[in-house]
Amino acid sequence: QLCTPEAVLALFGVLEFYLLGSGAEEEEAEEEDGGDRGNRPLPPNRPLPQAANRRADAVTQAIVGISGEDAALEALFADASLQARLLGILTADRDSSGDAQRVDAMAATAALCLGNLARTDAHCTQLVEQHPAIVRTLIHEWFAPSAIGSSSGANAGAGAGAGAGAGAGVSVRTRHAASGLLKNLCLAAANRPVLVHFGLVRVAARCIDTAVIPIQANAIGILRHLVGGSGSSSAAEAVLGLLEEIPAARDGASKTRALADLLKAVASTDVDGIRCEGTRLVAAVAKKVYLPAERQDSAAAPALAQAREILEERRLDIVSPLVRLVLLDGRRHPLLQQESLVALTVLAATDPHRSRHVADIVRLLAAEEEKQKKQDGDEDDDDDAPATFGQALESILTQSGAVWPQTTLQAKSLVSHLRTIVDSSISNGGDNNGSAAFDASGLAVLQTTLAPLST
């Protein structure tokens, strides 16, 4: 009986009542009892708690629970009154309200509710097509870190209307809810070019370097959807957005590149979701940038060429995280292992005189991964897990354990490309630039162990 538009509308009224009636005593008690909860790492998909008001938090959980019911999805989304209420909350003026904290809390719940209703391509597409101003507000007012606003940049012009300092003072909880809704909107392929045009890449890119794990996870998910779509010019623009200089999130005066921040996060995090999803984003970038030109959209070629130039000039290491995922997480995540092998195969097909990636892959064939990188707290970690990337590929090629057949084929393709490129480089480079360009131990693994298994 609660799964009706009328019930959800009534609950929003109750929520607003509790937010208006919250007292200082309750807030102080909450801070003493558990006010630091927002600083603790939380699973990426769990809504952040509303620490200042237990009753409002309970009402929010009820609204989120109802809107997440599959049986109520169509009825709730189609109700004009409920949709108008949600959109009205998200467009409320924080500055003129006199109670920015209440507006924030209402917006967080509205975003969570609307995110639950945007679970189909049709719903996501309809929201973006019919309410572009709302989408811009979500990006530049509710999700953006402080002081992004409509500053200059590749995507910033689309954010007109977002004032300088957009996102200033918005709570972490509200930013998390808004980013979750935006991630859902990215699921519809038709929305991705629009969201790129609205400036979502630039905003999400600045959210990679953050200590707030749920926001970091949503930012990575958003970027993976925008980069990993079809070979369109908007996907290429998203890739370029990850490589262009942007103001650093923690220090607006300095500059950074989102891909560099991502590589640091993937290498240092102990959160499985961040490492795996972050590596999937790295794989998507590698495939976009280094896929042969004849297999790319001609409209995307200029942006991808610029992205490749930046990658080579900055010497960003995109091979290591892909190898690490195959080595450390492959047994638990076979799909991610397959994606990483595809990306490595694309990199292995590049000209070693123009790219360092082939040499990096060969070097890592014999390099042992640090033991501490393998300890994620999982009790079922194998003691006999491969110690090197070469051993991992050998295990895949010989189909030791549960290995997907397509993964074995992909590993054979990778080794075959490596063998061809390395042999060609050695024969054409002579003693000075040939085999000396490759790590001797890795070269031995490739030639004596892996090559015979790939035929």
XYZ file of C-alpha atoms in Angstrom:
455
model
C 0.000 0.000 0.000
C 2.974 2.315 0.454
C 4.149 1.802 -3.124
C 1.997 4.605 -4.505
C 2.769 8.154 -5.629
C 0.516 9.523 -2.914
C 2.436 7.682 -0.201
C 5.808 8.895 -1.489
C 4.540 12.484 -1.719
C 3.271 12.254 1.856
C 6.637 10.927 3.017
C 8.399 13.900 1.435
C 6.093 16.126 3.491
C 7.028 14.205 6.636
C 10.710 14.482 5.712
C 10.477 18.237 5.327
C 8.662 18.497 8.673
C 11.437 16.605 10.481
C 14.119 18.666 8.753
C 12.422 21.902 9.788
C 11.945 20.664 13.353
C 15.405 19.275 14.033
C 16.890 20.813 17.165
C 20.429 21.625 18.158
C 20.235 19.120 21.034
C 19.537 16.233 18.655
C 22.306 17.293 16.284
C 24.814 17.512 19.135
C 23.777 14.101 20.451
C 24.132 12.638 16.989
C 27.626 14.071 16.634
C 28.642 12.538 19.968
C 27.041 9.196 19.171
C 28.112 8.731 15.554
C 28.775 12.006 13.839
C 31.949 10.676 12.264
C 30.139 8.094 10.161
C 30.429 10.229 7.068
C 34.219 10.005 7.283
C 34.310 6.226 7.349
C 34.703 4.280 4.093
C 31.340 2.937 2.937
C 30.472 0.526 0.137
C 30.101 2.587 -3.064
C 26.403 1.746 -3.596
C 25.130 2.385 -0.062
C 23.406 5.767 0.545
C 25.322 7.906 3.006
C 23.553 8.263 6.370
C 21.927 11.536 7.361
C 23.822 12.005 10.569
C 22.103 15.164 11.803
C 18.573 13.796 12.094
C 17.654 10.174 12.816
C 13.962 10.625 12.024
C 14.679 12.284 8.698
C 17.131 9.498 7.928
C 14.438 6.886 8.610
C 11.974 8.657 6.301
C 14.637 8.907 3.601
C 15.315 5.172 3.865
C 11.583 4.513 3.483
C 11.378 6.676 0.350
C 14.440 5.000 -1.133
C 13.055 1.558 -0.328
C 9.664 2.260 -1.915
C 11.120 3.828 -5.051
C 13.410 0.814 -5.431
C 10.526 -1.636 -5.714
C 10.195 -3.035 -9.225
C 6.421 -3.362 -8.883
C 6.076 0.386 -8.266
C 8.554 1.590 -10.881
C 6.224 2.503 -13.740
C 3.455 3.953 -11.586
C 5.819 6.186 -9.633
C 7.737 7.419 -12.665
C 4.576 8.186 -14.633
C 2.960 10.246 -11.877
C 3.139 13.911 -12.853
C 2.678 15.219 -9.305
C 5.514 13.124 -7.888
C 7.839 13.982 -10.757
C 7.065 17.693 -10.376
C 7.779 17.462 -6.638
C 11.153 15.757 -7.219
C 12.221 18.190 -9.913
C 11.049 21.147 -7.844
C 13.195 20.029 -4.908
C 16.259 19.684 -7.151
C 15.820 23.193 -8.575
C 15.336 24.901 -5.191
C 17.613 27.892 -4.612
C 19.934 27.050 -1.724
C 21.255 30.567 -1.311
C 17.910 32.332 -1.018
C 16.207 29.641 1.060
C 17.807 30.703 4.316
C 18.179 27.003 5.227
C 20.740 25.464 2.890
C 21.088 22.382 5.094
C 17.386 21.535 4.702
C 17.487 22.140 0.946
C 20.542 19.872 0.715
C 18.864 17.077 2.638
C 15.685 17.287 0.546
C 17.746 17.312 -2.666
C 19.689 14.234 -1.572
C 16.498 12.270 -0.986
C 14.931 13.499 -4.239
C 18.054 12.454 -6.169
C 18.066 9.027 -4.529
C 14.374 8.562 -5.326
C 14.727 9.751 -8.929
C 17.824 7.585 -9.332
C 15.792 4.532 -8.325
C 13.120 5.469 -10.873
C 15.738 5.969 -13.616
C 16.450 2.262 -13.913
C 15.411 1.742 -17.522
C 16.816 3.207 -20.721
C 13.404 4.675 -21.529
C 13.151 6.497 -18.205
C 16.737 7.756 -18.384
C 16.327 9.020 -21.936
C 13.038 10.737 -21.109
C 14.541 12.581 -18.146
C 17.460 13.934 -20.177
C 15.333 14.827 -23.220
C 12.538 16.533 -21.301
C 14.493 18.114 -18.447
C 17.940 19.225 -19.691
C 18.023 22.139 -17.227
C 17.585 19.723 -14.327
C 20.441 17.577 -15.618
C 22.711 20.631 -15.837
C 21.753 21.550 -12.278
C 22.567 18.048 -11.072
C 25.987 18.237 -12.697
C 27.058 21.773 -11.872
C 25.196 22.557 -8.649
C 24.755 19.284 -6.787
C 27.630 17.028 -7.941
C 30.468 19.421 -8.774
C 33.195 20.031 -6.173
C 33.529 23.575 -4.924
C 34.519 26.295 -7.372
C 34.317 24.430 -10.655
C 31.428 26.506 -11.924
C 31.553 27.322 -15.603
C 35.319 27.798 -15.812
C 36.962 27.512 -19.176
C 37.740 24.119 -20.631
C 36.757 21.622 -23.276
C 33.379 20.896 -21.768
C 32.758 23.895 -19.574
C 30.869 25.968 -22.107
C 27.961 23.567 -21.932
C 27.553 24.348 -18.267
C 26.393 27.899 -18.798
C 24.185 28.972 -15.993
C 26.280 27.285 -13.328
C 27.861 30.124 -11.453
C 31.432 30.235 -10.323
C 31.568 28.347 -7.091
C 28.809 25.923 -8.053
C 28.700 23.073 -5.590
C 30.227 25.216 -2.834
C 28.966 24.066 0.542
C 26.910 21.155 -0.815
C 27.032 18.214 1.582
C 28.900 15.034 0.711
C 25.653 13.126 1.094
C 23.893 15.241 -1.525
C 26.823 15.091 -3.941
C 26.853 11.298 -3.582
C 23.126 11.050 -4.315
C 23.374 13.360 -7.345
C 26.321 11.455 -8.762
C 24.440 8.173 -8.357
C 21.528 9.568 -10.363
C 23.893 10.859 -13.048
C 25.562 7.448 -13.246
C 22.179 5.874 -13.924
C 21.467 8.456 -16.644
C 24.753 7.432 -18.326
C 23.467 3.888 -18.790
C 21.317 4.958 -21.749
C 23.578 5.200 -24.797
C 21.478 8.010 -26.260
C 22.211 10.179 -23.210
C 26.010 9.958 -23.295
C 26.729 12.558 -25.993
C 24.334 14.958 -24.264
C 25.936 14.452 -20.863
C 29.413 14.948 -22.330
C 28.183 18.170 -23.944
C 26.742 19.319 -20.608
C 30.210 19.093 -19.021
C 29.848 15.921 -16.952
C 33.315 14.636 -17.913
C 35.101 17.633 -16.449
C 33.109 17.500 -13.204
C 33.492 13.734 -12.729
C 37.196 13.933 -13.598
C 37.797 16.299 -10.688
C 36.068 13.875 -8.320
C 38.573 11.048 -8.800
C 41.075 12.602 -6.413
C 38.900 12.527 -3.301
C 38.995 10.751 0.040
C 35.224 10.151 -0.100
C 35.048 6.626 -1.486
C 31.371 6.557 -2.586
C 31.769 9.776 -4.619
C 35.027 8.495 -6.108
C 33.297 5.249 -7.085
C 30.406 7.052 -8.768
C 32.783 9.373 -10.637
C 34.738 6.394 -11.980
C 31.506 4.646 -12.977
C 30.247 7.742 -14.789
C 33.486 8.128 -16.734
C 33.611 4.444 -17.647
C 30.149 4.673 -19.189
C 30.989 7.852 -21.093
C 34.317 6.485 -22.379
C 33.276 2.907 -23.013
C 30.393 3.536 -25.374
C 30.519 3.394 -29.131
C 33.392 4.895 -31.112
C 31.660 8.245 -31.269
C 33.253 11.658 -31.076
C 31.662 12.194 -27.652
C 33.437 9.135 -26.260
C 36.699 10.443 -27.732
C 36.006 13.815 -26.115
C 35.511 11.998 -22.810
C 38.889 10.284 -23.217
C 40.551 13.604 -23.968
C 38.867 15.102 -20.910
C 40.666 12.547 -18.751
C 44.028 13.589 -20.176
C 43.748 17.360 -20.339
C 44.941 19.507 -17.471
C 42.259 20.460 -14.958
C 42.350 22.280 -11.604
C 43.220 19.855 -8.817
C 40.251 19.032 -6.580
C 42.174 19.426 -3.330
C 44.106 22.492 -4.442
C 42.430 24.598 -7.105
C 45.653 26.523 -7.729
C 47.546 23.484 -9.049
C 46.860 21.398 -12.149
C 46.368 17.678 -12.597
C 45.204 15.130 -15.145
C 42.330 12.848 -14.191
C 43.933 9.746 -15.685
C 47.044 10.315 -13.572
C 44.822 10.636 -10.483
C 43.001 7.446 -11.489
C 46.240 5.486 -11.879
C 47.334 6.612 -8.406
C 43.979 5.653 -6.908
C 43.951 2.212 -8.547
C 47.495 1.504 -7.364
C 46.971 2.625 -3.763
C 43.364 1.752 -2.868
C 42.391 -1.197 -0.715
C 38.763 -1.006 -1.902
C 38.063 -3.786 -4.381
C 35.355 -1.852 -6.236
C 37.559 1.189 -6.799
C 40.488 -0.894 -8.048
C 38.426 -3.077 -10.374
C 36.156 -0.371 -11.799
C 39.094 2.000 -12.071
C 41.052 -0.600 -14.036
C 38.056 -1.134 -16.324
C 38.161 2.599 -17.058
C 41.895 2.352 -17.810
C 41.146 -0.559 -20.178
C 38.442 1.462 -21.935
C 40.853 4.384 -22.426
C 43.553 2.076 -23.800
C 41.176 0.507 -26.315
C 39.839 3.874 -27.456
C 43.218 5.535 -27.881
C 45.220 2.700 -29.425
C 42.661 0.873 -31.549
C 43.746 1.084 -35.215
C 42.451 4.188 -37.018
C 40.520 2.143 -39.590
C 38.382 0.759 -36.776
C 37.622 4.172 -35.274
C 34.974 6.748 -36.102
C 36.615 9.324 -38.375
C 34.980 12.138 -36.383
C 36.741 10.881 -33.253
C 40.203 10.657 -34.842
C 41.502 14.176 -33.980
C 40.629 13.912 -30.272
C 42.027 10.381 -30.012
C 45.255 11.395 -31.773
C 45.660 14.246 -29.278
C 44.938 11.873 -26.392
C 47.569 9.437 -27.619
C 50.112 12.227 -27.946
C 49.494 13.270 -24.335
C 49.745 9.669 -23.112
C 53.103 9.189 -24.790
C 54.444 12.604 -23.811
C 53.463 12.235 -20.143
C 54.539 8.561 -20.128
C 51.512 7.513 -18.089
C 51.752 3.831 -17.169
C 48.497 2.212 -18.266
C 49.980 -1.282 -18.592
C 50.674 -1.994 -14.901
C 47.056 -1.753 -13.638
C 45.847 -3.995 -16.471
C 48.503 -6.589 -15.672
C 47.784 -6.311 -11.949
C 44.097 -7.009 -12.455
C 44.798 -10.149 -14.522
C 47.306 -11.321 -11.935
C 45.545 -10.472 -8.693
C 41.823 -10.334 -9.466
C 41.454 -12.541 -12.553
C 40.245 -15.635 -10.729
C 37.516 -13.738 -8.905
C 36.520 -11.482 -11.818
C 36.814 -13.367 -15.132
C 34.942 -10.684 -17.084
C 37.330 -7.992 -15.887
C 40.255 -10.277 -16.666
C 38.938 -10.638 -20.206
C 38.574 -6.859 -20.609
C 42.132 -6.275 -19.404
C 43.527 -8.885 -21.798
C 41.681 -7.241 -24.696
C 43.178 -3.859 -23.773
C 46.662 -5.363 -23.424
C 46.281 -7.003 -26.838
C 45.437 -3.630 -28.373
C 48.526 -2.156 -26.708
C 50.641 -5.108 -27.854
C 49.752 -4.328 -31.461
C 51.252 -0.822 -31.275
C 54.511 0.082 -32.969
C 57.259 -0.199 -30.285
C 59.189 2.632 -31.981
C 56.265 4.971 -31.295
C 55.036 3.505 -28.026
C 56.658 2.038 -24.919
C 53.758 -0.260 -24.053
C 55.103 -3.428 -25.694
C 58.339 -3.112 -23.725
C 56.326 -2.544 -20.533
C 54.267 -5.704 -21.083
C 57.366 -7.803 -21.782
C 59.076 -6.429 -18.663
C 56.107 -7.330 -16.468
C 56.001 -10.936 -17.722
C 58.768 -11.842 -15.251
C 58.302 -9.152 -12.589
C 56.839 -10.454 -9.324
C 53.891 -8.531 -7.940
C 54.327 -7.384 -4.350
C 52.691 -9.767 -1.909
C 50.858 -7.049 -0.011
C 49.004 -6.086 -3.167
C 47.315 -9.485 -3.106
C 45.998 -9.242 0.430
C 42.513 -7.769 0.121
C 41.202 -9.412 3.275
C 39.676 -12.314 1.346
C 39.976 -15.561 3.275
C 39.803 -17.653 0.103
C 42.923 -16.197 -1.526
C 45.003 -19.003 -3.053
C 48.530 -19.525 -1.830
C 49.310 -21.005 -5.245
C 48.183 -17.893 -7.133
C 50.640 -16.974 -9.921
C 53.484 -14.739 -8.794
C 54.153 -13.164 -12.178
C 52.121 -12.077 -15.175
C 53.932 -14.695 -17.254
C 52.745 -17.412 -14.866
C 49.210 -16.060 -15.005
C 49.217 -16.178 -18.819
C 50.681 -19.673 -18.727
C 47.861 -20.778 -16.425
C 45.279 -19.259 -18.799
C 46.877 -20.770 -21.903
C 46.967 -24.242 -20.352
C 43.448 -23.713 -18.947
C 44.492 -24.539 -15.414
C 41.439 -24.168 -13.206
C 38.210 -22.446 -14.245
C 39.176 -20.401 -17.308
C 36.751 -19.078 -19.892
C 37.485 -20.439 -23.405
C 37.339 -16.900 -24.820
C 39.881 -15.804 -22.213
C 42.296 -18.479 -23.438
C 41.798 -17.298 -27.030
C 42.428 -13.705 -25.966
C 45.614 -14.698 -24.140
C 46.825 -16.499 -27.261
C 46.133 -13.382 -29.308
C 48.080 -11.249 -26.824
C 51.107 -13.547 -26.869
C 50.984 -13.806 -30.653
C 51.001 -10.020 -31.044
C 53.834 -9.666 -28.553
C 55.851 -12.313 -30.342
C 55.332 -10.708 -33.759
C 56.175 -7.182 -32.598
C 59.201 -8.279 -30.576
C 60.601 -10.472 -33.366
C 60.147 -7.661 -35.870
C 61.791 -5.148 -33.571
C 64.770 -7.400 -32.908
C 65.311 -8.241 -36.572
C 65.025 -4.611 -37.687
C 66.777 -2.971 -34.775
C 70.106 -4.757 -34.740
C 72.140 -5.308 -31.604
C 71.768 -1.766 -30.295
C 68.019 -1.231 -30.617
C 66.718 -4.771 -30.943
C 66.623 -7.237 -28.058
C 68.291 -4.646 -25.815
C 65.033 -2.678 -25.910
C 63.258 -5.453 -23.989
C 63.756 -6.844 -20.508
C 65.861 -10.015 -20.792
C 63.900 -12.018 -18.210
C 60.553 -11.083 -19.712
C 61.846 -11.827 -23.201
C 62.924 -15.302 -22.081
C 59.463 -16.005 -20.612
C 57.802 -14.883 -23.852
C 60.038 -16.864 -26.173
C 60.559 -20.084 -24.220
C 57.359 -20.504 -22.185
C 54.462 -18.546 -23.687
C 55.144 -18.573 -27.430
C 54.973 -22.400 -27.734
C 51.629 -22.412 -25.892
C 50.067 -19.802 -28.187
C 50.347 -21.796 -31.426
